Short mmCIF file of C-alpha atoms in Angstrom, two decimals:
data_model
loop_
_atom_site.label_atom_id
_atom_site.label_comp_id
_atom_site.label_asym_id
_atom_site.label_seq_id
_atom_site.Cartn_x
_atom_site.Cartn_y
_atom_site.Cartn_z
CA UNK A 1 -0.01 0.01 0.02
CA UNK A 2 1.43 3.43 -0.94
CA UNK A 3 1.72 6.26 1.58
CA UNK A 4 1.04 9.88 1.10
CA UNK A 5 3.87 12.48 1.28
CA UNK A 6 3.81 16.26 0.86
CA UNK A 7 5.80 16.92 -2.33
CA UNK A 8 5.07 20.64 -2.76
CA UNK A 9 3.86 23.73 -0.89
CA UNK A 10 2.65 27.14 -1.95
CA UNK A 11 0.85 30.25 -0.83
CA UNK A 12 -0.70 33.53 -1.93
CA UNK A 13 -0.90 36.64 0.18
CA UNK A 14 -2.52 39.88 -0.98
CA UNK A 15 -0.17 42.85 -1.46
CA UNK A 16 -2.09 45.13 0.84
CA UNK A 17 -0.68 45.18 4.45
CA UNK A 18 -3.02 46.15 7.21
CA UNK A 19 -0.88 47.13 10.17
CA UNK A 20 -1.79 47.68 13.77
CA UNK A 21 -1.14 51.38 13.20
CA UNK A 22 -3.84 51.41 10.57
CA UNK A 23 -6.26 49.75 12.92
CA UNK A 24 -5.50 52.44 15.56
CA UNK A 25 -7.67 54.72 13.33
CA UNK A 26 -10.69 52.42 13.57
CA UNK A 27 -13.50 53.25 15.97
CA UNK A 28 -14.70 50.26 17.93
CA UNK A 29 -17.94 50.14 19.95
CA UNK A 30 -18.45 48.69 23.42
CA UNK A 31 -21.66 47.07 24.67
CA UNK A 32 -23.15 50.53 25.37
CA UNK A 33 -22.41 51.74 21.89
CA UNK A 34 -19.65 54.01 23.05
CA UNK A 35 -16.74 54.41 20.69
CA UNK A 36 -13.11 53.79 21.61
CA UNK A 37 -9.76 53.10 19.97
CA UNK A 38 -7.05 50.46 20.49
CA UNK A 39 -3.28 50.99 20.44
CA UNK A 40 -0.88 48.97 18.36
CA UNK A 41 1.10 47.85 21.43
CA UNK A 42 -2.06 46.49 23.01
CA UNK A 43 -2.75 44.34 19.99
CA UNK A 44 0.78 42.93 20.00
CA UNK A 45 0.72 42.28 23.73
CA UNK A 46 -2.52 40.30 23.59
CA UNK A 47 -2.20 38.54 20.19
CA UNK A 48 1.39 38.80 18.92
CA UNK A 49 0.02 40.16 15.63
CA UNK A 50 1.71 43.15 14.06
CA UNK A 51 0.08 43.16 10.65
CA UNK A 52 -2.10 41.08 8.34
CA UNK A 53 -2.94 41.03 4.63
CA UNK A 54 -6.14 42.46 3.15
CA UNK A 55 -7.59 41.27 -0.15
CA UNK A 56 -8.95 44.29 -2.10
CA UNK A 57 -9.80 42.90 -5.50
CA UNK A 58 -9.03 39.16 -5.04
CA UNK A 59 -11.76 36.68 -4.40
CA UNK A 60 -11.25 33.47 -2.43
CA UNK A 61 -11.03 31.47 -5.65
CA UNK A 62 -8.33 33.79 -7.02
CA UNK A 63 -6.15 33.35 -3.94
CA UNK A 64 -6.72 29.64 -3.84
CA UNK A 65 -5.82 29.19 -7.51
CA UNK A 66 -2.56 31.16 -7.14
CA UNK A 67 -1.52 29.13 -4.07
CA UNK A 68 -2.34 25.90 -5.87
CA UNK A 69 -0.21 26.89 -8.85
CA UNK A 70 2.79 27.57 -6.59
CA UNK A 71 2.35 24.20 -4.82
CA UNK A 72 2.28 22.33 -8.13
CA UNK A 73 5.45 24.11 -9.29
CA UNK A 74 7.05 23.32 -5.95
CA UNK A 75 6.25 19.67 -6.44
CA UNK A 76 7.80 19.75 -9.92
CA UNK A 77 4.62 18.45 -11.43
CA UNK A 78 2.61 19.42 -14.53
CA UNK A 79 -0.97 20.59 -13.81
CA UNK A 80 -2.22 17.56 -15.75
CA UNK A 81 -0.62 15.34 -13.05
CA UNK A 82 -3.19 16.46 -10.47
CA UNK A 83 -5.98 13.93 -9.96
CA UNK A 84 -8.12 15.74 -7.37
CA UNK A 85 -8.50 19.21 -5.85
CA UNK A 86 -9.83 19.65 -2.30
CA UNK A 87 -10.52 23.21 -1.10
CA UNK A 88 -11.05 24.09 2.56
CA UNK A 89 -12.67 27.51 2.99
CA UNK A 90 -15.15 29.36 5.18
CA UNK A 91 -15.53 32.09 2.53
CA UNK A 92 -16.46 30.56 -0.89
CA UNK A 93 -17.09 32.98 -3.70
CA UNK A 94 -20.82 32.07 -3.50
CA UNK A 95 -22.99 30.09 -1.11
CA UNK A 96 -23.89 27.89 -4.15
CA UNK A 97 -22.21 26.16 -5.89
CA UNK A 98 -19.15 24.92 -4.17
CA UNK A 99 -15.95 26.89 -4.89
CA UNK A 100 -13.43 24.08 -5.67
CA UNK A 101 -14.55 23.51 -9.31
CA UNK A 102 -14.05 27.18 -9.98
CA UNK A 103 -10.57 27.12 -8.45
CA UNK A 104 -9.66 24.13 -10.62
CA UNK A 105 -10.96 25.89 -13.70
CA UNK A 106 -8.85 29.03 -12.91
CA UNK A 107 -5.78 26.75 -12.70
CA UNK A 108 -6.58 25.13 -16.02
CA UNK A 109 -7.47 21.79 -14.41
CA UNK A 110 -10.43 21.03 -16.58
CA UNK A 111 -12.38 17.83 -15.87
CA UNK A 112 -10.62 17.13 -12.59
CA UNK A 113 -12.83 16.25 -9.60
CA UNK A 114 -12.93 19.16 -7.13
CA UNK A 115 -14.48 19.11 -3.64
CA UNK A 116 -15.10 21.76 -0.98
CA UNK A 117 -14.37 20.45 2.52
CA UNK A 118 -14.22 22.14 5.92
CA UNK A 119 -15.65 25.53 6.84
CA UNK A 120 -13.44 26.84 9.60
CA UNK A 121 -9.81 26.85 10.75
CA UNK A 122 -9.61 23.08 11.08
CA UNK A 123 -10.80 22.62 7.48
CA UNK A 124 -7.39 22.32 5.83
CA UNK A 125 -6.22 19.54 8.07
CA UNK A 126 -9.44 17.73 7.76
CA UNK A 127 -9.05 17.91 3.95
CA UNK A 128 -5.40 16.86 4.24
CA UNK A 129 -6.31 13.74 6.28
CA UNK A 130 -9.01 12.78 3.72
CA UNK A 131 -6.56 13.29 0.86
CA UNK A 132 -3.96 11.12 2.61
CA UNK A 133 -6.42 8.22 2.79
CA UNK A 134 -7.44 8.72 -0.89
CA UNK A 135 -3.76 8.38 -1.85
CA UNK A 136 -3.11 5.47 0.55
CA UNK A 137 -6.16 3.69 -0.86
CA UNK A 138 -4.75 4.00 -4.38
CA UNK A 139 -7.60 6.14 -5.71
CA UNK A 140 -5.47 9.12 -6.55
CA UNK A 141 -1.76 9.68 -7.05
CA UNK A 142 -1.43 13.46 -6.71
CA UNK A 143 -4.00 15.46 -4.71
CA UNK A 144 -3.89 19.28 -4.41
CA UNK A 145 -5.16 20.44 -1.04
CA UNK A 146 -5.84 24.14 -0.58
CA UNK A 147 -6.87 26.27 2.41
CA UNK A 148 -8.05 29.75 1.48
CA UNK A 149 -10.11 32.38 3.30
CA UNK A 150 -11.02 36.00 2.74
CA UNK A 151 -11.67 36.64 6.44
CA UNK A 152 -12.20 40.37 5.84
CA UNK A 153 -15.66 39.47 4.49
CA UNK A 154 -16.90 38.21 7.89
CA UNK A 155 -15.09 40.51 10.27
CA UNK A 156 -17.10 43.19 12.10
CA UNK A 157 -14.85 46.28 12.05
CA UNK A 158 -16.72 47.65 15.10
CA UNK A 159 -15.85 44.61 17.21
CA UNK A 160 -12.26 44.61 18.49
CA UNK A 161 -12.48 40.93 19.60
CA UNK A 162 -12.38 39.80 15.94
CA UNK A 163 -11.35 42.81 13.87
CA UNK A 164 -7.64 42.76 15.00
CA UNK A 165 -7.14 39.03 14.51
CA UNK A 166 -7.96 38.06 11.01
CA UNK A 167 -6.20 38.37 7.64
CA UNK A 168 -6.74 37.10 4.06
CA UNK A 169 -4.71 34.54 2.22
CA UNK A 170 -4.33 31.03 0.79
CA UNK A 171 -1.96 28.13 1.21
CA UNK A 172 -1.66 24.77 -0.57
CA UNK A 173 0.13 21.45 -0.65
CA UNK A 174 0.46 18.60 -3.13
CA UNK A 175 0.03 15.19 -1.54
CA UNK A 176 1.56 12.39 -3.62
CA UNK A 177 1.83 8.63 -3.44
CA UNK A 178 5.14 7.05 -2.46
CA UNK A 179 6.50 3.58 -1.92
CA UNK A 180 9.41 4.91 0.15
CA UNK A 181 9.41 3.38 3.65
CA UNK A 182 9.16 5.46 6.77
CA UNK A 183 7.90 8.59 5.01
CA UNK A 184 4.56 10.40 4.81
CA UNK A 185 1.30 10.48 6.67
CA UNK A 186 1.36 8.61 10.00
CA UNK A 187 -1.80 9.44 11.91
CA UNK A 188 -4.46 11.98 12.75
CA UNK A 189 -6.76 12.55 15.74
CA UNK A 190 -9.70 14.93 16.01
CA UNK A 191 -12.65 15.91 18.21
CA UNK A 192 -15.38 18.45 18.82
CA UNK A 193 -17.41 20.15 21.57
CA UNK A 194 -20.67 20.99 19.91
CA UNK A 195 -22.20 22.19 23.09
CA UNK A 196 -20.02 25.25 22.66
CA UNK A 197 -21.11 25.81 19.07
CA UNK A 198 -22.34 29.37 19.63
CA UNK A 199 -18.99 30.60 21.12
CA UNK A 200 -17.65 31.12 17.61
CA UNK A 201 -20.10 31.44 14.74
CA UNK A 202 -21.91 33.68 12.26
CA UNK A 203 -25.48 33.87 13.44
CA UNK A 204 -27.30 34.68 10.18
CA UNK A 205 -27.00 33.10 6.79
CA UNK A 206 -27.75 29.44 7.26
CA UNK A 207 -30.94 27.45 7.50
CA UNK A 208 -31.41 28.25 11.23
CA UNK A 209 -31.63 31.98 10.48
CA UNK A 210 -31.64 32.88 6.75
CA UNK A 211 -30.65 36.27 5.51
CA UNK A 212 -33.71 38.44 5.30
CA UNK A 213 -34.53 42.16 4.95
CA UNK A 214 -34.18 44.00 8.23
CA UNK A 215 -31.56 41.67 9.74
CA UNK A 216 -28.94 43.57 11.71
CA UNK A 217 -25.68 43.68 9.82
CA UNK A 218 -23.62 42.65 12.83
CA UNK A 219 -25.50 39.31 12.89
CA UNK A 220 -24.09 38.57 9.44
CA UNK A 221 -20.56 38.94 10.91
CA UNK A 222 -18.45 36.68 13.06
CA UNK A 223 -19.30 36.49 16.76
CA UNK A 224 -16.63 35.12 19.13
CA UNK A 225 -16.42 34.67 22.84
CA UNK A 226 -12.65 35.17 23.05
CA UNK A 227 -12.11 33.82 26.50
CA UNK A 228 -14.06 30.62 25.86
CA UNK A 229 -12.42 29.97 22.53
CA UNK A 230 -8.93 30.66 23.90
CA UNK A 231 -9.56 28.33 26.80
CA UNK A 232 -10.71 25.57 24.43
CA UNK A 233 -7.76 26.09 22.10
CA UNK A 234 -5.21 25.95 24.85
CA UNK A 235 -6.64 22.77 26.16
CA UNK A 236 -7.00 20.83 22.88
CA UNK A 237 -3.61 22.08 21.56
CA UNK A 238 -1.78 19.89 24.10
CA UNK A 239 -4.30 17.04 24.01
CA UNK A 240 -4.17 16.72 20.27
CA UNK A 241 -0.35 16.70 20.02
CA UNK A 242 0.05 14.22 22.82
CA UNK A 243 -2.65 11.87 21.48
CA UNK A 244 -1.38 11.75 17.90
CA UNK A 245 2.18 11.09 19.15
CA UNK A 246 0.96 8.39 21.54
CA UNK A 247 -0.70 6.63 18.58
CA UNK A 248 2.83 6.17 17.15
CA UNK A 249 4.35 5.40 20.55
CA UNK A 250 6.20 8.76 20.48
CA UNK A 251 6.45 11.74 22.87
CA UNK A 252 6.69 15.49 22.32
CA UNK A 253 10.51 15.51 22.53
CA UNK A 254 10.57 13.30 19.37
CA UNK A 255 9.07 16.21 17.36
CA UNK A 256 11.33 18.09 14.96
CA UNK A 257 8.77 20.71 13.95
CA UNK A 258 5.32 21.81 15.03
CA UNK A 259 3.08 23.71 12.61
CA UNK A 260 0.10 25.09 14.57
CA UNK A 261 -2.93 27.10 13.42
CA UNK A 262 -1.85 30.73 13.74
CA UNK A 263 -4.74 32.04 15.77
CA UNK A 264 -2.95 33.94 18.50
CA UNK A 265 0.65 33.89 19.63
CA UNK A 266 -0.36 33.61 23.31
CA UNK A 267 -2.34 30.42 22.58
CA UNK A 268 0.61 28.94 20.71
CA UNK A 269 3.00 29.83 23.51
CA UNK A 270 0.68 28.30 26.12
CA UNK A 271 0.23 25.11 24.10
CA UNK A 272 3.95 24.68 23.47
CA UNK A 273 4.71 25.22 27.11
CA UNK A 274 2.12 22.61 28.15
CA UNK A 275 3.86 19.89 26.04
CA UNK A 276 7.34 21.19 26.84
CA UNK A 277 8.26 22.03 23.23
CA UNK A 278 10.64 25.01 22.72
CA UNK A 279 9.37 27.72 20.43
CA UNK A 280 12.47 27.16 18.28
CA UNK A 281 10.61 24.03 17.04
CA UNK A 282 7.39 25.90 16.33
CA UNK A 283 6.58 27.63 13.02
CA UNK A 284 5.27 31.17 13.68
CA UNK A 285 3.73 33.43 11.05
CA UNK A 286 0.96 35.00 13.16
CA UNK A 287 2.91 38.22 13.59
CA UNK A 288 2.99 38.89 9.84
CA UNK A 289 -0.22 37.45 8.57
CA UNK A 290 -2.65 37.18 11.54
CA UNK A 291 -5.26 34.48 11.65
CA UNK A 292 -6.01 33.36 8.08
CA UNK A 293 -8.45 30.62 9.17
CA UNK A 294 -8.27 27.57 6.76
CA UNK A 295 -5.17 29.11 5.06
CA UNK A 296 -3.25 29.38 8.31
CA UNK A 297 -1.51 25.99 8.50
CA UNK A 298 -0.54 25.65 4.85
CA UNK A 299 0.87 29.24 4.78
CA UNK A 300 2.91 28.42 7.82
CA UNK A 301 4.18 25.12 6.25
CA UNK A 302 5.15 26.95 3.12
CA UNK A 303 7.06 29.48 5.25
CA UNK A 304 8.92 26.61 6.91
CA UNK A 305 9.67 25.04 3.56
CA UNK A 306 11.07 28.21 2.09
CA UNK A 307 13.19 28.77 5.24
CA UNK A 308 14.78 25.28 4.87
CA UNK A 309 13.24 24.02 8.13
CA UNK A 310 11.95 20.75 6.68
CA UNK A 311 14.55 17.97 6.42
CA UNK A 312 14.10 14.39 5.22
CA UNK A 313 13.13 12.17 8.14
CA UNK A 314 11.80 15.04 10.28
CA UNK A 315 8.79 14.32 12.41
CA UNK A 316 6.32 17.11 11.70
CA UNK A 317 3.06 17.73 13.60
CA UNK A 318 0.16 19.93 12.41
CA UNK A 319 -2.58 21.06 14.76
CA UNK A 320 -5.63 23.34 14.34
CA UNK A 321 -8.65 24.36 16.37
CA UNK A 322 -11.64 26.56 15.76
CA UNK A 323 -15.32 26.84 15.17
CA UNK A 324 -17.52 23.90 16.02
CA UNK A 325 -15.87 23.95 18.47
CA UNK A 326 -13.53 21.50 16.80
CA UNK A 327 -9.87 20.47 16.69
CA UNK A 328 -7.60 18.17 14.65
CA UNK A 329 -3.95 17.15 14.85
CA UNK A 330 -1.96 15.26 12.15
CA UNK A 331 1.49 13.71 12.10
CA UNK A 332 3.83 13.24 9.11
CA UNK A 333 7.34 11.88 8.57
CA UNK A 334 8.95 14.25 6.12
#
């Protein structure tokens, strides 16, 4: 049975930088409707974020297609070699149809099956695990997995809790079949706490509460209970990494590199400390790009690849957490 290895990585980030100093000019509103401003130093202190990217003309499909092209080039493949495209996104171009076929078309991948999968920050890793089993099962040889989100479309600029966190972008990997021993996908673990569903969600726009005339605009934007979500993330960060390693009879000190969802630097620091992993083994991009939701992990992986941090034989762990509330952790041997 073949295994699945990551043979290429890529990303796309919009040119427009939105810095903390830009956000200092924004007027936020408290519960009483009173306006206030936030300082750049406060954002850095609480989140570790200094800037993020803002898509001005790009749609999610545009960013996803560009990231996918870079990943295919990195894998030294021809576009015709791609057997399947899986897109993880919370922000498809349209609510119907799915976005992946449009992305495939923009890349010139005509006739290739293309699926949307995942609708939050865990979506990319969920798609990556599914792609790994497609490859291991012999159904496909080269699968392009993309995470892309235009988070600026769901951010409420009057709500500091979310407005300072999110950025736009896309990341991608090519997952290919290999017969090489001791390489590729090892294991994944996941879970959810649906009883906390309403701690991180967009209230209006689904079947529970459709978009209708007269609906308050803020209900169409992301709501987040920051304390609840941060507490959940800090807990499952450590649990996920320890569980996926235990499946392979390994421990955290065996890890060579950890690629976490870039939600908030303080969450990453807390999680790394809980499993006693030095930050020197953790890939960090949150300071430059903010939280790019489904794009977060593949962008960080591409950053590590370009920096030469991925060596043959390295044990690499990916972990993500987000809406649902859900989490997933995956383990690869590079």
